[in-house]
């Protein structure tokens, strides 16, 4: 049996994810007591409907960022699947077939990203900036400035209907199911362990038998498929399929994931933190909107929260490191003489070396 | 490396092919006064942004906030003209550039001192800077009538057949290229981007250089804001929205590796020209402009793939040279 320095409840509660969760609860309580109308039933309904696309896409994005990669093309896949869905409906196909075909197309989009990143060894940041333009271009090219509207009411009502008399929309069930699936995938399967291992060191993961390339490919395919599903939802929710649907959503998703405590370097992250991050942005948004504050202040709040969420732990961590190095003045940072520093090798021309987002500045290895 | 085999030569060639083919289809694309002007004028703003971005990317960082900085400084430019009409144009421009530098410095300070990834920080400041502009401007917009004639004239005037904005962009490009290529600080930026840890161990002033790179990028985004106001005459709070991805795309197409440590600002400038020229060429050769972004995306992915192939070949050649090297030396001593 393993022994730990801290009891289990401290390990579960004193985490980065719980901090986001705590801020979410505080934000909710403050909003409910200060903002008029926030505790009404409609708030919950619209909150769920509004955060649904971000929450959906954030789930696979969590896994991708946990490997140290990134997928910026997600919002463009939303647009492309929205357009495909609309065109297939226009062609007279049924709901099931149209959804399935759109999601498949999303999976193909993801597979293209994944193949370029995993098998061609290209940096994911650059690849997905390219496919962001490519997929959006296809979406806009297919429909131009026109839109497909007039979906059957049974379809559009399904996207916004409530569960009986409760304030929760029907889609809550689907969201909960997918959150559970991804939580199990990341935290309770060998696949999820591999994902985090790749994030810590893709090299070490490869040597210990993890099929890094296949894992990355699967993650990008998942990201494409789930983004396409979000595209179908987006189309039905607003009753309109347009090429420019969800433009810029990728930045919101990345912001929510990082707020949820996932490290941009990979190697750490948890689904419950990300759910809290997504809801936090949603709650701040709806509370500020109810207060009559416009979208600009919400932007400032999200941006500041993002910066603080990354900088604050570094400052705390930096203080801790400094205190430790005072205790041990020769603390391991300098390489022994006559030996080349090991971590200086393999920055370039090595497909496996370095994460695509690799914006590492000095001292990140600590 | 010979001039023809350089990465920049490839982009320049692609640019020439695009211009050539389009001119054959419609001679007016190049061979008319308006065509020549648009060819040079359209990319000027993106070139200035791409030069600044390239400097940051060379240090293995990225600045996603440039679109928001452009929006803020463009609006600032208009506001200054509106509230203080007597201010000389040069002073207004300098204030806007300084404001951009300060915004860039904020990015750089957080990245360099808190040692956090630039991607996250500048994604955050992208929202913050845009939010500040939105709050400040509201639904107001600066109109052409609010700015002096001479200033707006800069956006369209030409000297010896070359638009003024293009001349500004070329001067910026030349100055930054000269700095990166010859000065100690410029070379250190490449060293930092190649291997930040090694650079720190060597005693390079990593923090100072990162601060400088981000400040320069911000200042150039500020300058781009001034150029934007002069070129378009109207500035709303949404100016420059989404431009960050276009800029990063231009830099990547221009052969600046996203891992840092390699690439030139000239390449980035050519990349910016190529992207925007293709955008203008597509409708001329009969492709509806709805497809522009798809072509640009394919181009970005193609350029990264090409870079990978070239890098693999180079590292194989270097490895071969390393393997044969020591044995040669042994023979020499024996």
PDB file of C-alpha atoms in Angstrom, chain B residues 5 26 33-34 36 53 60 64 66 98 142 149 156 165 171 177 182 188-189 194 269 271 295 302 328:
ATOM      1  CA  UNK B   5      18.504  28.224 -52.446  1.00  0.00           C
ATOM      2  CA  UNK B  26      -6.019  40.221 -66.599  1.00  0.00           C
ATOM      3  CA  UNK B  33      -1.739  52.545 -62.130  1.00  0.00           C
ATOM      4  CA  UNK B  34      -4.373  51.212 -59.694  1.00  0.00           C
ATOM      5  CA  UNK B  36       0.449  48.556 -59.227  1.00  0.00           C
ATOM      6  CA  UNK B  53       5.587  38.984 -34.939  1.00  0.00           C
ATOM      7  CA  UNK B  60      10.220  30.791 -29.449  1.00  0.00           C
ATOM      8  CA  UNK B  64      -1.610  36.729 -30.224  1.00  0.00           C
ATOM      9  CA  UNK B  66      -1.347  42.166 -32.019  1.00  0.00           C
ATOM     10  CA  UNK B  98       4.606  54.325 -27.676  1.00  0.00           C
ATOM     11  CA  UNK B 142     -13.871  57.605 -35.913  1.00  0.00           C
ATOM     12  CA  UNK B 149      -6.667  65.656 -44.676  1.00  0.00           C
ATOM     13  CA  UNK B 156      -3.179  56.926 -50.496  1.00  0.00           C
ATOM     14  CA  UNK B 165       2.607  53.253 -46.466  1.00  0.00           C
ATOM     15  CA  UNK B 171      11.938  51.089 -43.861  1.00  0.00           C
ATOM     16  CA  UNK B 177      16.335  42.982 -40.609  1.00  0.00           C
ATOM     17  CA  UNK B 182      24.164  42.236 -37.520  1.00  0.00           C
ATOM     18  CA  UNK B 188      21.002  36.709 -29.148  1.00  0.00           C
ATOM     19  CA  UNK B 189      17.307  36.582 -30.062  1.00  0.00           C
ATOM     20  CA  UNK B 194      17.142  27.930 -30.548  1.00  0.00           C
ATOM     21  CA  UNK B 269       7.203  40.137 -45.021  1.00  0.00           C
ATOM     22  CA  UNK B 271       4.762  35.663 -46.581  1.00  0.00           C
ATOM     23  CA  UNK B 295      -6.546  28.614 -50.244  1.00  0.00           C
ATOM     24  CA  UNK B 302       1.877  23.406 -47.338  1.00  0.00           C
ATOM     25  CA  UNK B 328      39.025  12.801 -40.644  1.00  0.00           C
TER      26      UNK B 328
END
